[in-house]
């Protein structure tokens, strides 16, 4: 993998550097336009803190223009009138183009977001490709039902699945291209028109995706991309009366603002929010597999993962061994800039995020918890935090209750075999996004899974996502589901037609 990333960096570097030197505009209709304010924002490399590119800061007026372009494309354009097979072909072409530009996109993502090149090239980029391909497959299969009515008379009744209309989509910075692919592919497959806002910290890969979507033949106005600040650009999308649905991924705090803003025109809302996901390790678990799996479950992407297994419940019989193993893994992993070939874990996204994560570790120390690995930052430029393992944390401490969104895990022993009481502890959180169970006894695993209040439960794994598997949160981790048929249907309206014959 090292050789591959070095040679790739040498060959595609110029495409990426050309892209970075441009001042990126907004995609409205089929045109790339300046923001009306003429303002630009910087995109930083989190491994150095230096500006690598600039992009337009959209204001309310620009969002109005994007919504108008989307509305025109939806109401009058060819997109939702196309034959399903034709629409599927365009979506599939977008996937092909992402794949053809995989090296370039991975480098762009790695420089902008900080994740190791290999993670971008063999993780985030293929996941975006797969989202488009999976959703392209549904386009020709979406259909309604015929319905038998008991009303007097002869009736022919049926349902139609129709696109919901103009959708606003807002995403965070932790897996930018993958998130963009996931969101945009759903809306395109349903026949919607989109106003998309990437995160301020990582707008670049979505802008490149916009260029590729036009190249794939997406009609003008079907995908509009407005970059800018959340409180301005994002808030304008969420509140816009011309938007029929808002799909948001981000923090629970902002999710609440989105739901409030959406109330104005009662637009439909789906929310993929924060988490504080438990990993539960039973004494019969394959120890090596559980150490590796739970370490990756929290530290992948430097813990900037919504389903990160940040509360590690371990049976006391194996607690010391397992925690020691996770701590060793944490100490051994190689931190570095995304494009450094030896790098296995990148920096956090920003100085703000680094300060936030450090603050949580400090508060844990002050509350009496013990840091047994990591706990400090790297002495170099950029926002590097060592993977951190905490023990002796109580359930009332903020390290145990709040989403840190960084490489910090709290390990807690349990000595109970009662599944109800294990589940009660695991469920003792405002969140309910993911959970994992580690055991060789599948009977225990399948008895515990239904007791966990979480949208996804993995058994002997933590984190893997598949476009076919619905994903979303219980409790304050969100509303609705993405991925799978369930995700696609959330971009449709169901119309009933009843004819008296
Ligand atoms: P965030 O602050 O909530 O931001 C997410 C997006 O919302 C960004 O594009 C942001 O814009 C925008 N935004 C901010 N304020 C807004 C407002 N008032 N109105 C409309 N949009 C607004 O989240 P983050 O810190 O970037 O990302 C981390 C969070 O995302 C974590 O809580 C994590 O758990 C969650 N997440 C959830 C999932 C999931 O699928 N459940 C997946 C990944 C991440 P700017 O950043 O550009 O200002
Ligand atoms: Mg950046």
Coordinates of C-alpha atoms in Angstrom, one line a residue, residues 55-424:
X55 CA -14.2 28.3 -2.1
X56 CA -17.2 30.7 -2.3
X57 CA -19.2 31.6 0.8
X58 CA -22.9 31.4 -0.2
X59 CA -25.4 33.7 1.5
X60 CA -29.2 33.5 1.6
X61 CA -29.4 35.1 -1.9
X62 CA -27.3 32.3 -3.3
X63 CA -29.3 29.7 -1.6
X64 CA -32.5 31.3 -3.1
X65 CA -30.9 31.0 -6.5
X66 CA -29.9 27.4 -6.0
X67 CA -33.4 26.5 -4.7
X68 CA -34.9 28.2 -7.8
X69 CA -32.6 26.3 -10.1
X70 CA -33.5 23.0 -8.4
X71 CA -37.2 23.9 -8.5
X72 CA -37.1 24.6 -12.2
X73 CA -35.2 21.4 -12.9
X74 CA -37.7 19.4 -10.8
X75 CA -40.8 21.0 -12.2
X76 CA -39.9 21.6 -15.8
X77 CA -36.7 19.6 -16.5
X78 CA -36.2 16.1 -17.9
X79 CA -34.9 14.4 -14.8
X80 CA -38.0 13.0 -13.2
X81 CA -39.6 12.4 -16.6
X82 CA -36.7 10.3 -17.9
X83 CA -37.3 6.6 -18.3
X84 CA -36.0 4.8 -15.1
X85 CA -33.4 3.0 -17.1
X86 CA -32.1 6.3 -18.5
X87 CA -31.9 7.9 -15.1
X88 CA -30.2 4.8 -13.7
X89 CA -27.6 5.0 -16.5
X90 CA -26.7 8.6 -15.6
X91 CA -26.3 7.7 -11.9
X92 CA -24.2 4.7 -12.9
X93 CA -22.0 6.9 -15.1
X94 CA -21.4 9.2 -12.0
X95 CA -20.1 6.1 -10.2
X96 CA -17.9 5.2 -13.2
X97 CA -16.4 8.7 -13.3
X98 CA -15.7 8.7 -9.5
X99 CA -14.0 5.3 -10.0
X100 CA -11.9 6.6 -13.0
X101 CA -10.9 9.6 -10.9
X102 CA -10.4 7.6 -7.7
X103 CA -6.7 8.4 -7.2
X104 CA -7.3 12.1 -7.7
X105 CA -10.3 12.2 -5.5
X106 CA -8.5 10.2 -2.8
X107 CA -5.6 12.6 -2.8
X108 CA -7.9 15.6 -2.7
X109 CA -9.8 14.2 0.2
X110 CA -6.7 13.2 2.1
X111 CA -5.2 16.7 1.8
X112 CA -8.4 18.4 2.7
X113 CA -9.7 16.1 5.5
X114 CA -6.4 14.6 6.8
X115 CA -7.4 10.9 6.6
X116 CA -4.6 8.6 5.3
X117 CA -4.5 8.3 1.5
X118 CA -5.1 4.6 1.7
X119 CA -8.3 5.1 3.8
X120 CA -9.6 7.6 1.2
X121 CA -8.5 5.5 -1.8
X122 CA -9.7 2.1 -0.6
X123 CA -12.4 3.2 1.8
X124 CA -14.2 6.6 1.3
X125 CA -13.9 6.7 -2.5
X126 CA -15.2 3.1 -3.2
X127 CA -18.0 3.6 -0.7
X128 CA -19.2 6.7 -2.7
X129 CA -19.0 4.6 -5.9
X130 CA -21.0 1.8 -4.3
X131 CA -23.7 4.2 -3.0
X132 CA -24.3 5.4 -6.6
X133 CA -24.3 1.9 -8.0
X134 CA -26.6 0.5 -5.3
X135 CA -29.1 3.4 -5.7
X136 CA -28.9 3.2 -9.5
X137 CA -30.1 -0.4 -9.2
X138 CA -33.3 0.7 -7.4
X139 CA -34.4 3.2 -10.1
X140 CA -35.9 0.6 -12.3
X141 CA -37.5 -1.3 -9.4
X142 CA -39.3 1.5 -7.5
X143 CA -43.0 1.0 -7.9
X144 CA -46.3 1.2 -6.1
X145 CA -48.9 -1.5 -5.3
X146 CA -52.4 -2.3 -6.5
X147 CA -54.8 -2.1 -3.6
X148 CA -58.1 -4.0 -3.2
X149 CA -60.8 -1.7 -1.7
X150 CA -63.9 -2.8 0.3
X151 CA -65.9 0.3 -0.6
X152 CA -69.2 -0.3 -2.4
X153 CA -68.8 -0.3 -6.2
X154 CA -66.1 -1.4 -8.5
X155 CA -62.7 0.3 -7.9
X156 CA -59.3 0.2 -9.4
X157 CA -56.9 1.5 -6.7
X158 CA -53.1 1.8 -6.7
X159 CA -50.2 3.7 -5.2
X160 CA -47.5 5.6 -7.0
X161 CA -44.0 6.3 -5.6
X162 CA -43.1 9.9 -6.6
X163 CA -40.0 12.0 -5.9
X164 CA -40.5 14.2 -2.9
X165 CA -39.3 17.3 -4.8
X166 CA -36.5 19.7 -4.0
X167 CA -34.3 18.4 -1.3
X168 CA -31.7 20.2 0.9
X169 CA -28.7 18.1 2.0
X170 CA -26.2 19.1 4.6
X171 CA -23.2 17.0 5.7
X172 CA -20.2 17.1 8.1
X173 CA -16.5 16.9 7.5
X174 CA -15.6 13.4 8.8
X175 CA -16.0 11.4 5.6
X176 CA -16.9 14.1 3.0
X177 CA -17.0 12.3 -0.3
X178 CA -18.6 9.2 1.1
X179 CA -21.3 11.3 2.8
X180 CA -21.9 13.3 -0.4
X181 CA -22.2 10.1 -2.4
X182 CA -24.6 8.6 0.1
X183 CA -26.9 11.6 0.2
X184 CA -26.8 12.6 -3.5
X185 CA -27.3 9.0 -4.8
X186 CA -30.5 8.6 -2.8
X187 CA -32.0 11.8 -4.0
X188 CA -31.1 11.2 -7.7
X189 CA -32.5 7.7 -7.6
X190 CA -35.8 9.0 -6.4
X191 CA -35.9 11.6 -9.1
X192 CA -35.4 14.7 -6.8
X193 CA -33.5 17.9 -7.4
X194 CA -30.8 18.8 -4.9
X195 CA -29.3 21.7 -3.0
X196 CA -26.2 20.3 -1.4
X197 CA -24.0 21.9 1.3
X198 CA -20.7 20.2 2.2
X199 CA -19.0 21.1 5.5
X200 CA -16.9 24.3 5.6
X201 CA -13.8 22.4 6.5
X202 CA -14.0 19.9 3.6
X203 CA -15.9 21.3 0.6
X204 CA -13.4 20.3 -2.1
X205 CA -14.3 16.7 -2.9
X206 CA -18.0 17.6 -3.2
X207 CA -17.1 20.4 -5.7
X208 CA -15.1 17.9 -7.8
X209 CA -18.0 15.5 -7.6
X210 CA -20.3 18.3 -8.9
X211 CA -18.0 18.6 -12.0
X212 CA -18.1 14.8 -12.5
X213 CA -21.9 14.7 -12.2
X214 CA -22.3 17.3 -15.0
X215 CA -19.8 15.4 -17.1
X216 CA -21.9 12.2 -16.5
X217 CA -24.9 14.0 -18.1
X218 CA -26.9 15.1 -15.1
X219 CA -29.3 17.7 -16.4
X220 CA -28.8 21.3 -15.3
X221 CA -30.2 22.2 -11.9
X222 CA -30.6 18.7 -10.7
X223 CA -27.6 19.0 -8.4
X224 CA -26.7 22.5 -7.0
X225 CA -23.8 22.8 -4.6
X226 CA -23.6 25.8 -2.2
X227 CA -20.6 26.0 0.0
X228 CA -20.3 28.2 3.0
X229 CA -20.9 28.5 6.7
X230 CA -23.4 26.4 8.5
X231 CA -25.1 29.2 10.4
X232 CA -25.6 31.1 7.1
X233 CA -25.7 28.8 4.1
X234 CA -26.9 25.7 6.0
X235 CA -29.5 27.6 8.0
X236 CA -30.9 29.2 4.8
X237 CA -31.4 25.8 3.3
X238 CA -33.0 24.4 6.4
X239 CA -35.5 27.3 6.7
X240 CA -36.2 27.7 2.9
X241 CA -39.9 27.5 2.0
X242 CA -39.0 26.1 -1.4
X243 CA -37.3 23.0 0.0
X244 CA -39.6 20.0 0.4
X245 CA -37.2 17.8 2.5
X246 CA -34.0 18.3 4.4
X247 CA -31.6 15.5 5.0
X248 CA -29.0 16.4 7.6
X249 CA -25.9 14.6 9.0
X250 CA -24.1 16.2 11.8
X251 CA -24.2 17.0 15.5
X252 CA -27.3 16.5 17.6
X253 CA -27.1 20.1 18.6
X254 CA -27.4 21.4 15.0
X255 CA -29.9 18.6 14.2
X256 CA -32.2 20.2 16.7
X257 CA -31.8 23.6 14.9
X258 CA -32.6 22.0 11.6
X259 CA -35.8 20.4 12.9
X260 CA -36.9 23.8 14.3
X261 CA -36.0 25.6 11.0
X262 CA -37.9 23.0 9.0
X263 CA -41.1 23.5 11.0
X264 CA -41.8 26.8 9.0
X265 CA -43.0 24.9 5.9
X266 CA -43.2 21.5 7.6
X267 CA -40.6 20.1 5.2
X268 CA -39.9 16.5 5.7
X269 CA -36.8 15.9 7.8
X270 CA -34.3 13.0 8.2
X271 CA -31.5 13.4 10.7
X272 CA -28.3 11.3 11.1
X273 CA -26.8 12.6 14.4
X274 CA -24.3 11.9 17.1
X275 CA -23.6 8.8 19.1
X276 CA -21.9 7.3 22.2
X277 CA -21.9 3.8 21.0
X278 CA -21.1 0.8 23.3
X279 CA -18.9 -2.1 22.4
X280 CA -19.7 -5.1 24.7
X281 CA -17.1 -7.8 25.1
X282 CA -18.0 -11.1 26.7
X283 CA -15.4 -13.4 28.4
X284 CA -15.6 -16.0 25.6
X285 CA -14.8 -13.6 22.8
X286 CA -11.9 -14.3 20.5
X287 CA -9.5 -12.0 22.4
X288 CA -7.3 -11.0 19.5
X289 CA -10.2 -10.3 17.2
X290 CA -12.0 -8.3 20.0
X291 CA -8.8 -6.2 20.7
X292 CA -8.3 -5.4 17.0
X293 CA -12.0 -4.9 16.3
X294 CA -12.8 -2.6 19.3
X295 CA -9.5 -0.6 18.8
X296 CA -10.5 0.0 15.2
X297 CA -14.1 0.5 16.3
X298 CA -13.1 3.7 18.2
X299 CA -9.8 4.9 16.6
X300 CA -10.7 4.6 12.9
X301 CA -10.6 8.0 11.3
X302 CA -9.1 9.3 14.6
X303 CA -12.5 8.6 16.3
X304 CA -14.3 11.1 14.1
X305 CA -16.9 8.5 13.3
X306 CA -20.5 8.9 14.4
X307 CA -20.8 5.2 15.4
X308 CA -17.4 5.1 17.1
X309 CA -17.4 2.5 19.9
X310 CA -16.5 5.1 22.6
X311 CA -17.8 3.1 25.6
X312 CA -16.0 -0.2 25.9
X313 CA -17.8 -2.6 28.3
X314 CA -15.6 -5.6 29.0
X315 CA -16.3 -8.6 31.3
X316 CA -14.0 -8.4 34.3
X317 CA -12.5 -11.9 33.6
X318 CA -10.8 -10.4 30.5
X319 CA -10.8 -6.7 31.3
X320 CA -7.1 -6.3 32.0
X321 CA -6.0 -8.3 29.0
X322 CA -8.3 -6.6 26.6
X323 CA -7.7 -3.1 27.7
X324 CA -3.9 -3.8 27.7
X325 CA -4.3 -5.0 24.1
X326 CA -6.2 -1.9 23.0
X327 CA -3.8 0.4 24.8
X328 CA -0.8 -1.4 23.0
X329 CA -2.6 -0.9 19.6
X330 CA -3.2 2.7 20.4
X331 CA 0.5 3.3 21.4
X332 CA 1.8 1.5 18.3
X333 CA -0.3 3.1 15.6
X334 CA 1.6 5.5 13.3
X335 CA 0.1 9.1 13.2
X336 CA 0.9 11.3 10.3
X337 CA -0.3 13.5 7.5
X338 CA -2.7 11.8 5.1
X339 CA -0.2 11.8 2.2
X340 CA 2.7 10.5 4.3
X341 CA 3.1 6.9 3.2
X342 CA 3.7 5.5 6.7
X343 CA 0.7 7.3 8.1
X344 CA -2.0 5.0 9.6
X345 CA -4.0 7.6 11.4
X346 CA -4.5 11.3 10.5
X347 CA -4.9 14.5 12.4
X348 CA -8.2 15.8 13.8
X349 CA -10.0 18.1 11.4
X350 CA -9.3 21.5 13.1
X351 CA -7.7 23.3 16.0
X352 CA -11.2 23.7 17.5
X353 CA -11.8 19.9 17.4
X354 CA -8.4 19.2 18.9
X355 CA -9.1 21.7 21.7
X356 CA -12.5 20.0 22.3
X357 CA -11.0 16.5 22.5
X358 CA -8.2 17.6 24.8
X359 CA -10.8 19.4 27.0
X360 CA -12.7 16.1 27.4
X361 CA -9.6 14.1 28.4
X362 CA -8.7 16.9 30.9
X363 CA -12.2 16.8 32.4
X364 CA -12.0 13.0 32.7
X365 CA -8.7 13.4 34.6
X366 CA -10.2 16.0 36.9
X367 CA -13.2 13.8 37.5
X368 CA -10.8 11.0 38.7
X369 CA -10.6 8.8 35.6
X370 CA -7.3 7.3 34.6
X371 CA -5.6 7.7 31.2
X372 CA -3.8 4.4 30.4
X373 CA -2.7 5.3 26.9
X374 CA -2.3 8.5 24.9
X375 CA -4.0 11.5 26.4
X376 CA -1.7 14.1 24.8
X377 CA -1.1 15.8 21.4
X378 CA 1.8 15.3 19.0
X379 CA 4.6 17.9 19.2
X380 CA 4.3 18.9 15.5
X381 CA 2.3 21.2 13.2
X382 CA -1.3 20.2 12.6
X383 CA -4.0 18.8 14.9
X384 CA -2.7 15.4 16.0
X385 CA -4.1 13.7 19.1
X386 CA -2.7 10.4 20.3
X387 CA -5.3 7.6 20.6
X388 CA -6.4 7.6 24.2
X389 CA -7.7 4.9 26.5
X390 CA -9.4 5.8 29.8
X391 CA -10.3 3.6 32.7
X392 CA -12.0 4.2 36.1
X393 CA -14.6 6.4 34.4
X394 CA -18.0 6.6 36.1
X395 CA -21.3 6.7 34.2
X396 CA -22.0 10.3 35.3
X397 CA -18.7 11.8 33.9
X398 CA -18.9 13.9 30.8
X399 CA -16.3 11.6 29.1
X400 CA -18.9 8.8 29.4
X401 CA -22.0 10.8 28.6
X402 CA -21.0 13.2 25.8
X403 CA -20.0 12.5 22.2
X404 CA -16.2 13.4 22.0
X405 CA -15.8 12.7 18.3
X406 CA -12.1 12.0 18.8
X407 CA -9.8 9.1 19.5
X408 CA -10.9 8.6 23.1
X409 CA -12.4 5.4 24.6
X410 CA -13.6 4.7 28.1
X411 CA -13.2 1.1 29.2
X412 CA -15.6 -0.1 31.9
X413 CA -15.7 -3.6 33.5
X414 CA -18.9 -5.6 34.1
X415 CA -19.2 -8.8 36.1
X416 CA -22.8 -9.7 35.4
X417 CA -24.2 -12.3 33.1
X418 CA -27.7 -10.9 33.2
X419 CA -28.4 -9.5 29.7
X420 CA -31.0 -7.1 30.9
X421 CA -28.6 -5.4 33.2
X422 CA -25.8 -5.3 30.6
X423 CA -28.3 -3.8 28.2
X424 CA -29.4 -1.3 30.8

